Tab-separated table of C-alpha atoms and ligand atoms in Angstrom:
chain	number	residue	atom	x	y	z
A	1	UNK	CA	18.608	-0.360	-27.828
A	2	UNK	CA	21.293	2.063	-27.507
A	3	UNK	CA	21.026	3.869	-24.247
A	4	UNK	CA	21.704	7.536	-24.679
A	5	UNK	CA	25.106	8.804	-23.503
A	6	UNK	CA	25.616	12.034	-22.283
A	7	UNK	CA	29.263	14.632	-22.269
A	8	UNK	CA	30.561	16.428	-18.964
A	9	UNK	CA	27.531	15.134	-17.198
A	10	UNK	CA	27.670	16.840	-13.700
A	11	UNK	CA	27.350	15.140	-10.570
A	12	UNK	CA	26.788	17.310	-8.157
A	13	UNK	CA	23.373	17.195	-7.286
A	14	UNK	CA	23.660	13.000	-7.556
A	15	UNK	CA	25.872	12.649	-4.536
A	16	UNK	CA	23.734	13.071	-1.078
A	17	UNK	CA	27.528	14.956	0.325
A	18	UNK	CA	26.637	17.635	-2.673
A	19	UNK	CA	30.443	17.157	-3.679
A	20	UNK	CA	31.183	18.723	-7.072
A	21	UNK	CA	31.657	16.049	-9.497
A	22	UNK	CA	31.779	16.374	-13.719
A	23	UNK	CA	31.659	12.595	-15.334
A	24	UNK	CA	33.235	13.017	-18.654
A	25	UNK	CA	30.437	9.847	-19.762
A	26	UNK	CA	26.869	9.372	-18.105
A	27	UNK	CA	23.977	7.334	-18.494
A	28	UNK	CA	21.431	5.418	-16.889
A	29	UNK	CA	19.885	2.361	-18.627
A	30	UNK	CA	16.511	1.589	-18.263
A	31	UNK	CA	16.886	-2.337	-18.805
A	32	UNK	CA	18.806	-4.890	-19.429
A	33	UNK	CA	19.687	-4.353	-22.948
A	34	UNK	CA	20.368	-0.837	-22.127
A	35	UNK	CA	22.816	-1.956	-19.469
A	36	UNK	CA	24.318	-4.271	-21.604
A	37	UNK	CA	24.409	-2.481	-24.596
A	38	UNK	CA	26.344	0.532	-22.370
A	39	UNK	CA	28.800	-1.656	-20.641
A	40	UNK	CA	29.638	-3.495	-24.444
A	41	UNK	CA	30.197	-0.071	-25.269
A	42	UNK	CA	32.837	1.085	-22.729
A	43	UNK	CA	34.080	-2.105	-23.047
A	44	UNK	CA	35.064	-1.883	-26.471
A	45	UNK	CA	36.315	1.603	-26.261
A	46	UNK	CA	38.012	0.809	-23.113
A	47	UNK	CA	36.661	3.705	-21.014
A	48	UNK	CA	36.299	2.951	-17.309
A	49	UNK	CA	33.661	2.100	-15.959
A	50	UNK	CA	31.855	3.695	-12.467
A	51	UNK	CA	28.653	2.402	-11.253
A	52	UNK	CA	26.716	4.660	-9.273
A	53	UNK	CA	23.466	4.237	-7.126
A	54	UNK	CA	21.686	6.917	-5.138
A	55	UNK	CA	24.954	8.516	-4.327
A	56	UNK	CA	24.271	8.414	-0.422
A	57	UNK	CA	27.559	6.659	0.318
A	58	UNK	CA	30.059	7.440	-1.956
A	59	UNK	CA	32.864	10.445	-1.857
A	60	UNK	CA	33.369	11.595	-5.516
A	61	UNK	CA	36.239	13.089	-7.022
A	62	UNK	CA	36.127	16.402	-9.287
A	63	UNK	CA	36.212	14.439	-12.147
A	64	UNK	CA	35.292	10.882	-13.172
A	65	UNK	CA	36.596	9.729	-16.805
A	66	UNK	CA	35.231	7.081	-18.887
A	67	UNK	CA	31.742	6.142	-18.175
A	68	UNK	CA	29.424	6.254	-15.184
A	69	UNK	CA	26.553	3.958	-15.257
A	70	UNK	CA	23.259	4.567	-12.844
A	71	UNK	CA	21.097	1.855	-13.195
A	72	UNK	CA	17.698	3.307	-13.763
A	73	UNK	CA	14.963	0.262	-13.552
A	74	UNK	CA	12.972	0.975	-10.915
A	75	UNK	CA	10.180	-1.142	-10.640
A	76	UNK	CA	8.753	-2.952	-7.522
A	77	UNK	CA	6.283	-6.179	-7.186
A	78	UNK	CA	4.784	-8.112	-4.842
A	79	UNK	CA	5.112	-12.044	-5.447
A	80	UNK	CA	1.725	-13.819	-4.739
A	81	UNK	CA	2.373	-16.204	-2.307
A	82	UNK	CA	0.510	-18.175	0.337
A	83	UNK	CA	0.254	-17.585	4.048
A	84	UNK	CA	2.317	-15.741	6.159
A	85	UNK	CA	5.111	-14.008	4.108
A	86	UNK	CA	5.362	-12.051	1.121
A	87	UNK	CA	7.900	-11.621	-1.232
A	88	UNK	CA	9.025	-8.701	-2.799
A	89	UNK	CA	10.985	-7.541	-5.950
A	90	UNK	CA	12.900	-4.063	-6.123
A	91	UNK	CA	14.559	-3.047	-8.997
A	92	UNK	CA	18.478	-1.711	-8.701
A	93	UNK	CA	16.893	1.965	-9.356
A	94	UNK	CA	14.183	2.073	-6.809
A	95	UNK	CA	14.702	4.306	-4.061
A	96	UNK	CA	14.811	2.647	-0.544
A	97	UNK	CA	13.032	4.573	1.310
A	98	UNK	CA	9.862	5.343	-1.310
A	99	UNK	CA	10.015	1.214	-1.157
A	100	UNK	CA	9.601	1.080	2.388
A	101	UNK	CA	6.941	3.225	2.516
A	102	UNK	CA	5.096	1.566	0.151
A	103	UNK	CA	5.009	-1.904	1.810
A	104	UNK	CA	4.493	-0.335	5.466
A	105	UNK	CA	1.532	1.098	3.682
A	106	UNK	CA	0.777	-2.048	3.064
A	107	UNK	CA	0.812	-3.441	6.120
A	108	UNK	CA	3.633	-5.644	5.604
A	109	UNK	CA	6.395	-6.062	8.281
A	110	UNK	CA	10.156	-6.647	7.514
A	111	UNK	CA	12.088	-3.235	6.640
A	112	UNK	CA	10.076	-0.505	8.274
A	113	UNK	CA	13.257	-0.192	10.903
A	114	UNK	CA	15.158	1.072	7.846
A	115	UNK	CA	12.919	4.025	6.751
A	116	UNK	CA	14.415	6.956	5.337
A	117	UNK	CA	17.538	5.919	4.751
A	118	UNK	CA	18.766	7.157	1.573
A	119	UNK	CA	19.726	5.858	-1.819
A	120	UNK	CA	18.661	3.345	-3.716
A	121	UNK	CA	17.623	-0.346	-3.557
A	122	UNK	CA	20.785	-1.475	-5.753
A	123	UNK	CA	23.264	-0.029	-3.253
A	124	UNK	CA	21.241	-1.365	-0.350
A	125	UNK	CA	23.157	-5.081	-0.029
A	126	UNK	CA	26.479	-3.441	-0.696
A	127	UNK	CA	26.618	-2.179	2.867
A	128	UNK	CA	24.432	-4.367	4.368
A	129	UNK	CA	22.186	-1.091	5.499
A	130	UNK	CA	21.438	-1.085	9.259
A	131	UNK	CA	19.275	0.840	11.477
A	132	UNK	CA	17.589	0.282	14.970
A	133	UNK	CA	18.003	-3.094	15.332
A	134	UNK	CA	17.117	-4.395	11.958
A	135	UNK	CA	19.770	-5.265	9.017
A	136	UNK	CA	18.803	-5.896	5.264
A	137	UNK	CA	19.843	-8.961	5.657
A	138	UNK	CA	17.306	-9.964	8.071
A	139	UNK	CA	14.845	-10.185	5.509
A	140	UNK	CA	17.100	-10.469	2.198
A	141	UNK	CA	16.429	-13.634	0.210
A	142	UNK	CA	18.084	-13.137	-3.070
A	143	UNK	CA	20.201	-10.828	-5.230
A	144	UNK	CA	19.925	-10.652	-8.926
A	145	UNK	CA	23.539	-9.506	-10.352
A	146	UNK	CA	25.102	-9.021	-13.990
A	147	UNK	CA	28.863	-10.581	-14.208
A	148	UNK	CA	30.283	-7.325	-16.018
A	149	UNK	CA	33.218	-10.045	-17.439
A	150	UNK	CA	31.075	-12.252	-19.640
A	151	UNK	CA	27.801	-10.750	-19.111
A	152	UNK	CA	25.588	-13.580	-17.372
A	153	UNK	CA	22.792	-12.859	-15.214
A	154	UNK	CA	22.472	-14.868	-11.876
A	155	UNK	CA	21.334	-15.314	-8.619
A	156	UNK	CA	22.779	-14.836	-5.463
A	157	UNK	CA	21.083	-16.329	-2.199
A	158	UNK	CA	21.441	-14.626	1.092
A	159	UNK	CA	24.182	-16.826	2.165
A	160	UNK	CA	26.586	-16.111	-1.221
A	161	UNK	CA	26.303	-12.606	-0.380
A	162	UNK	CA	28.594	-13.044	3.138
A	163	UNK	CA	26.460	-10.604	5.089
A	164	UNK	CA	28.119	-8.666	7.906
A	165	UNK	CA	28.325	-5.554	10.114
A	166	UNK	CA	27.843	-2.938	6.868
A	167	UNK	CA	29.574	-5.485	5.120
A	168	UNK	CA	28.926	-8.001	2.189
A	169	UNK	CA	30.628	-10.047	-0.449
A	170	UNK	CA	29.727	-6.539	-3.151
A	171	UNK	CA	32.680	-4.769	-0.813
A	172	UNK	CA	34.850	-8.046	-0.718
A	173	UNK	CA	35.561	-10.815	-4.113
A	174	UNK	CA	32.757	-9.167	-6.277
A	175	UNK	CA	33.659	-5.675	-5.405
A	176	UNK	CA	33.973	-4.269	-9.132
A	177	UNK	CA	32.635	-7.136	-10.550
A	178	UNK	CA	29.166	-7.366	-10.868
A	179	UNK	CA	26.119	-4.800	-11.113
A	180	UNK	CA	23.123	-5.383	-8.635
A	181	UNK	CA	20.265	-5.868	-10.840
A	182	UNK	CA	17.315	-6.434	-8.229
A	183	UNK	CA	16.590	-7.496	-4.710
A	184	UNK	CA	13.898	-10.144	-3.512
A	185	UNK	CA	13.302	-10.050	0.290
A	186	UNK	CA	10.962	-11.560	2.462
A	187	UNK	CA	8.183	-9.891	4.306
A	188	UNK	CA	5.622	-10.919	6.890
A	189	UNK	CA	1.828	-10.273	7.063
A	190	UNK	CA	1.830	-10.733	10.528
A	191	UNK	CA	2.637	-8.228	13.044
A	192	UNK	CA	6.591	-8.307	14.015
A	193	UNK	CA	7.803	-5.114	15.570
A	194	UNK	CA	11.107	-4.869	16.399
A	195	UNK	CA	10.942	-1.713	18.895
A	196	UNK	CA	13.894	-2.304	21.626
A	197	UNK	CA	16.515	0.220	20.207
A	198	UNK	CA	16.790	3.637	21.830
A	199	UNK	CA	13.257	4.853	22.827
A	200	UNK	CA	11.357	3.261	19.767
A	201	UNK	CA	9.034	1.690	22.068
A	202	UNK	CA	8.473	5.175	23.386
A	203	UNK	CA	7.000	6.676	20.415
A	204	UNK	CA	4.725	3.883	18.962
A	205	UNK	CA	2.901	1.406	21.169
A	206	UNK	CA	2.847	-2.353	20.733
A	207	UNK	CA	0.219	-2.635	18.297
A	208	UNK	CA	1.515	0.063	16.158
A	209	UNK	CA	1.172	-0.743	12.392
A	210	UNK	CA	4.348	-1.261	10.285
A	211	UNK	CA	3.521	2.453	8.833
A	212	UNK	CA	3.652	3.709	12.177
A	213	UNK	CA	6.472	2.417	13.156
A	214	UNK	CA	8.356	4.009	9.720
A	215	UNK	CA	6.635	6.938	10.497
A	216	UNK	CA	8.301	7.110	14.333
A	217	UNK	CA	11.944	6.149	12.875
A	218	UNK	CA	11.675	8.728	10.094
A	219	UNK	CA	10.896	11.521	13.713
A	220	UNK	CA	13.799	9.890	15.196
A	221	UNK	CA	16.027	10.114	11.918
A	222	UNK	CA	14.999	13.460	11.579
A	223	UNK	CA	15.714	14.879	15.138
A	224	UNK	CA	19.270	13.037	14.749
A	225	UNK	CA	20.313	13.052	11.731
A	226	UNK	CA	20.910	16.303	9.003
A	227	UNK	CA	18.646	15.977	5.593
A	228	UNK	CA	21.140	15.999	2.288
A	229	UNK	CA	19.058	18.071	0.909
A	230	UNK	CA	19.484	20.598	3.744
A	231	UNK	CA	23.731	19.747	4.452
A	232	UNK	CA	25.334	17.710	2.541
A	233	UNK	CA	26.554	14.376	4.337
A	234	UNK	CA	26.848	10.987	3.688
A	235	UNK	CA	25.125	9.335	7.439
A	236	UNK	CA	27.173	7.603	9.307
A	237	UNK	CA	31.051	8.365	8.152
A	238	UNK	CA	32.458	5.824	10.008
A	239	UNK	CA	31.858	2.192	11.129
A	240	UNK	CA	31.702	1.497	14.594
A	241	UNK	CA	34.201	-0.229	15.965
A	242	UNK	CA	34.609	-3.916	17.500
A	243	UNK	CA	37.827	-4.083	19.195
A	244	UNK	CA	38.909	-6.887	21.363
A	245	UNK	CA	37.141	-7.758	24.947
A	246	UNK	CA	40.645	-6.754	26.450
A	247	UNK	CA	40.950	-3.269	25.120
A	248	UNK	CA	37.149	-2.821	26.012
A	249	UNK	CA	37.246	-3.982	29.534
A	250	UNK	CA	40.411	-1.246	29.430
A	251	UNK	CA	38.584	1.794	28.344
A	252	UNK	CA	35.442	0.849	30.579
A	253	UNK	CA	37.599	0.869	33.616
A	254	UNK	CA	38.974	4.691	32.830
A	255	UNK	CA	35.600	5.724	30.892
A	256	UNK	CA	32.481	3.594	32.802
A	257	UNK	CA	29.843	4.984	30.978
A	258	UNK	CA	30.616	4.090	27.281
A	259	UNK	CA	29.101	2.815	25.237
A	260	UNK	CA	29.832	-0.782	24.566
A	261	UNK	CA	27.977	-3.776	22.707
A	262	UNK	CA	29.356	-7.232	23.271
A	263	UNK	CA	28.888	-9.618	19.640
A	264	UNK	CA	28.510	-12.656	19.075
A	265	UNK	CA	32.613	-12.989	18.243
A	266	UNK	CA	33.897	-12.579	21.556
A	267	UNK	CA	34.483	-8.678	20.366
A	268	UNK	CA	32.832	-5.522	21.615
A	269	UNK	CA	31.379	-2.799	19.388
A	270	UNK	CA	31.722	0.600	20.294
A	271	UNK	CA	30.109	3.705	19.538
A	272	UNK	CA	32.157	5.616	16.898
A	273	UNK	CA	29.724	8.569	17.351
A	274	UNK	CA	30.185	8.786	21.224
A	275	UNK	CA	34.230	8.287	20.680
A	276	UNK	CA	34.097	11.172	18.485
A	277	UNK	CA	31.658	13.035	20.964
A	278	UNK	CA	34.060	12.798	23.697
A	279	UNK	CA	37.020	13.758	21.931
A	280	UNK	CA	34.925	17.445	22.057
A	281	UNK	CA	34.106	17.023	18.226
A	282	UNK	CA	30.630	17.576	18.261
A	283	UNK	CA	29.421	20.562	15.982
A	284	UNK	CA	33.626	21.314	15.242
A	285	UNK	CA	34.156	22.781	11.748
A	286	UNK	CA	37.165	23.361	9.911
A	287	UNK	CA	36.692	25.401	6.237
A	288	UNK	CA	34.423	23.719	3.765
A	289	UNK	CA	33.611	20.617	6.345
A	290	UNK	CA	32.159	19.777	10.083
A	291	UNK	CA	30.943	17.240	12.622
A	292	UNK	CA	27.321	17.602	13.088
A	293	UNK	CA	26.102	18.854	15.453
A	294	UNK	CA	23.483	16.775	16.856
A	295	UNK	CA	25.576	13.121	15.708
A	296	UNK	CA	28.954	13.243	15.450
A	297	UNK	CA	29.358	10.276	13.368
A	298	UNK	CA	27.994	12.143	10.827
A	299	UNK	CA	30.310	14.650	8.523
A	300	UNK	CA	28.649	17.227	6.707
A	301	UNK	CA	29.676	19.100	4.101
A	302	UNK	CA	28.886	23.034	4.296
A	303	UNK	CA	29.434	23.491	0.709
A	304	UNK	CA	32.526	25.058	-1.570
A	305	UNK	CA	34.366	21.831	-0.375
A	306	UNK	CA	36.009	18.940	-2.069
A	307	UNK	CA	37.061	14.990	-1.531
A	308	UNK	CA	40.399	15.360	-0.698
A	309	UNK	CA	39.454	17.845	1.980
A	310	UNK	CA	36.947	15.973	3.301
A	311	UNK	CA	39.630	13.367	3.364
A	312	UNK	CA	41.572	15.359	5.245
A	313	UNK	CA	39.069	16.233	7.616
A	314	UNK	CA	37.951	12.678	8.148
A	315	UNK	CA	41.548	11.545	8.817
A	316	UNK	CA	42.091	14.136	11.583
A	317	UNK	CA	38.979	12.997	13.200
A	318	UNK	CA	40.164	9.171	13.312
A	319	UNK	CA	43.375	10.524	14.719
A	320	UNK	CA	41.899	12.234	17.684
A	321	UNK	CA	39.753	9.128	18.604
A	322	UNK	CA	42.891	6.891	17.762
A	323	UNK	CA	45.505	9.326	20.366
A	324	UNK	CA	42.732	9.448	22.982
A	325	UNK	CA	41.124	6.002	22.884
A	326	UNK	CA	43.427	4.128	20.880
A	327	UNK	CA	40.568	2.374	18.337
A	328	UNK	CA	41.065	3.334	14.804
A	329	UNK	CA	37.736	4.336	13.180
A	330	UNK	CA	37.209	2.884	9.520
A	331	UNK	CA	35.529	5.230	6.693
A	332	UNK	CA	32.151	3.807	6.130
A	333	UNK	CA	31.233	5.756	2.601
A	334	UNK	CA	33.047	4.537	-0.266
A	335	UNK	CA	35.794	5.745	-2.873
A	336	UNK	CA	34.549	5.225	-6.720
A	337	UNK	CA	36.949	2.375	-8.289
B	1	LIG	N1	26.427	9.016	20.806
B	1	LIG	C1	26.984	10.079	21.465
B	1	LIG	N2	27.248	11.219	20.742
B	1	LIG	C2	26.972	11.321	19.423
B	1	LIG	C3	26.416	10.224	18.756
B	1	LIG	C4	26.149	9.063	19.469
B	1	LIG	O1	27.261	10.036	22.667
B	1	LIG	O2	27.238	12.371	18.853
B	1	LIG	C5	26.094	7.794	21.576
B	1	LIG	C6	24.573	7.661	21.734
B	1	LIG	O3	24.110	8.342	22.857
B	1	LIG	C7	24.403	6.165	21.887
B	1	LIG	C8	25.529	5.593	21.003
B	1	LIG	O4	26.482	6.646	20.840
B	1	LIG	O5	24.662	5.771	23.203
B	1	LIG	C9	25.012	5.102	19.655
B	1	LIG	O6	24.386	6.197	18.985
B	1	LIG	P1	23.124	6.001	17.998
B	1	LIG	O7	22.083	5.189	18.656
B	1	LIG	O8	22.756	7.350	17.482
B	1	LIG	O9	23.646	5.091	16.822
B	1	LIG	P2	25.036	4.999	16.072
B	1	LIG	O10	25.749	3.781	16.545
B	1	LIG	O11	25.767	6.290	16.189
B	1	LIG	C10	24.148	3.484	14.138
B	1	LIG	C11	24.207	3.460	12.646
B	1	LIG	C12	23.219	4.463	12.066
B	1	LIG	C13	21.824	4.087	12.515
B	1	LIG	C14	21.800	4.099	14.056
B	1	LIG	C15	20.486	3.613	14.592
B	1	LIG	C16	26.475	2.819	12.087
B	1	LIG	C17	27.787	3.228	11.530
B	1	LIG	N3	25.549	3.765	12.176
B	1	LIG	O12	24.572	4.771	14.563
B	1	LIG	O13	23.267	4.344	10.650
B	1	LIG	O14	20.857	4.990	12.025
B	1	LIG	O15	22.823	3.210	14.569
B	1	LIG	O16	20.369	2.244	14.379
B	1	LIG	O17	26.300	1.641	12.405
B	1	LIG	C18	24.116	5.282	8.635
B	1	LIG	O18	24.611	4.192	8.410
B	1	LIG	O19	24.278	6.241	7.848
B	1	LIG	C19	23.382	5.487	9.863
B	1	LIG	C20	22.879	6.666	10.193
C-alpha cells in the first residue's frame, strides 16, 4: 500500500527543542510495505531522504527537502519464554518511555533506570541511551534494520551494533544506511536493582519494585531536568568527556573537587555539566537560547530561535570550557543528513 504523503508538513511540534522546521515531504509508514513502498518512492524520484524518530535528539533546520520518513509501527510484545528472563519486542515507533512503564508495571527488571527519557524506541540504539548507571545496551539483544540500498531486512546482534559511551555502529559505518525497524532486549523476572548512582538508593529502598524504581528516576528527572513540553531542549547537549589520565590528574591538582570517572580505557570521564557549571554558565541566556538552570548540560530553547543560533550558542559554550579547562566538549544531539 501506498503510504500517504503529505506537502510543507511542519515540524515544529515533532522536535522535543520546538525548533521551527517545514519538510517539503512527510510521512510515517505504518509497516513494512509502507516503508518500503515510501523509500521506492523517493528513490525513484530522487528526493532525499531524512529519517526521523521522536525528535528528542536532533537539531532541525528551517527547512528539510525531499522526504522525511517517521517510522510509525509501534507495537510491543512479550516473547514467552522459560525461567528467568523475558524477552521483549518494541517496534521503531514506540515511545521509550510509555515502554518502560509498561514492563516496570509488569514487574520486569532491565530498563526501569532509563524512564522518561524521551523519544522513541527506534532512536534508542542510535545513541546508546544512558541514565543512572544503566545503558541500553545492558539489556539489548538484537536490532531488526532495513538496508535502505537493496532493501533486505536483517538482524543485528548486540555485538554488530559496536556499543559505546552514547555511541553505536547507527552513528559510525551504517550511519545513513539503514532504518531501525525493532528492538528485542532482554529482561529479568527476578529482582535486579541497580540503585548506586546519585541518591537513588535514597528514594526507593532495596526491595522496591521495578515500577518504583521508574517512578523515583522519573522525581529525579524531573527535579533536574526541564520537560520539552515546558522549554524546549534536547537533554544532555553535550557528551561528557574522557580525556587522558594525564590531563585529569592536571585539572584535579588545580580543581580537587571535580568530578572525575576513571574507565575501563585507561581514560577519565568528566562531567561536561559541572565544566560548564564552573565556567559560571548555569541559567546564562543569550536571545532566543540558555543554559538551564538547574543542569547546565542541558540547552534550552526559549522559543523564536533557530539551528544556526543554537549553533552558535552551543559553540561559545564549548569555547569557554575549552579556554578554561582545556577539554573540548562534543555535541551530543544530532544534525539531519
Ligand atoms: N554537575 C554540576 N553542575 C551541573 C550539572 C552537573 O556540578 O549543572 C555535576 C553533578 O553535581 C555531578 C556531575 O556533574 O557531580 C554529573 O551530573 P549528573 O549526575 O546530573 O549527570 P550528567 O553526567 O550531567 C549524565 C547523562 C544524562 C543522565 C545522567 C544520569 C550524559 C551526556 N548525560 O548526565 O543523560 O540522565 O547522567 O545518569 O551522559 C541525556 O542524555 O539527555 C541525559 C539527560
Amino acid at each position: 500500500m501506498i503510504p500517504a504523503i503529505s506537502t510543507q508538513h511542519d515540524l515544529g511540534h515533532a522536535n522535543t527543542l520546538g525548533l521551527p522546521c517545514v519538510a517539503e515531504r512527510f510521512t510515517a509508514p505504518e509497516n513494512l510495505s509502507e516503508l518500503t513502498q515510501a523509500l521506492e518512492t523517493a528513490y525513484a524520484r530522487g528526493w532525499p531522504l531524512t529519517l526521523l524518530g521522536g525528535g528528542s535528539n536532533l537539531i532541525l533546520p528551517g527547512r528539510l527537502p525531499g522526504l522525511v520518513v517517521q517510522p510509525a509501527m509501534a507495537g510491543w510484545w512479550l516473547e514467552d519464554g522459560e525461567g528467568d528472563s523475558v524477552r521483549v519486542h518494541a517496534e521503531a515507533g514506540m515511545n521509550w518511555h510509555r515502554l518502560v512503564m509498561a514492563l516496570a508495571a509488569r514487574g520486569l527488571w532491565g530498563i526501569e533506570n532509563l524512564a522518561l527519557i524521551p523519544g522513541h524506541c527506534g532512536a534508542a540504539p542510535i545513541q546508546n541511551i544512558g541514565a543512572y548507571g544503566v545503558e541500553l545496551a545492558d539489556v539489548l539483544e538484537a536490532v531488526e534494520v532495513l538496508h535502505l540500498a537493496d532493501g533486505r531486512v536483517t538482524w543485528l546482534d548486540r555485538d554488530a551494533c559496536e556499543f559505546g559511551y552514547r555511541d553505536s555502529v547507527f552513528k559510525g559505518a551504517l550511519s545513513g544506511r539503514v532504518v531501525i525497524m525493532r528492538l528485542v532486549l532482554r529482561l529479568s523476572r527476578h529482582a535486579r536493582p541497580r540503585l548506586g548512582y546519585g541518591d537513588l538508593s535514597n528514594r526507593v529502598g532495596a526491595c522496591a519494585s521495578p515500577l518504583e524504581v521508574a517512578e523515583a528516576v522519573c522525581a529525579v528527572r524531573r527535579e533536574k531536568l526541564p520537560d520539552p513540553c515546558d522549554l524546549g531542549n534536547a537533554g544532555s547537549f553535550f557528551k561528557n568527556p574522557r580525556v587522558a589520565a594525564e590531563q585529569a590528574e592536571r585539572l584535579l591538582a588545580q580543581y580537587p573537587g571535580m568530578p572525575h570517572f576513571p574507565q575501563p580505557d585507561g581514560r577519565v570521564k568528566l562531567a561536561a555539566g559541572w565544566l560548564i557549571d564552573q565556567c559560571g554558565l548555569k541559567g546564562w541566556r543569550d536571545g532566543h537560547f540558555g543554559v538551564h538552570e538547574r543542569q547546565a548540560l542541558v540547552l534550552v530553547h526559549f522559543g523564536g530561535g533557530s539551528a544556526d543560533e543554537l549553533l552558535d550558542v552551543a559553540a561559545r559554550v564549548a569555547a569557554r570550557v575549552k579556554g578554561r579547562f582545556g577539554v573540548v566538549l562534543e555535541r551530543e544531539p544530532r544534525l539531519p543528513g
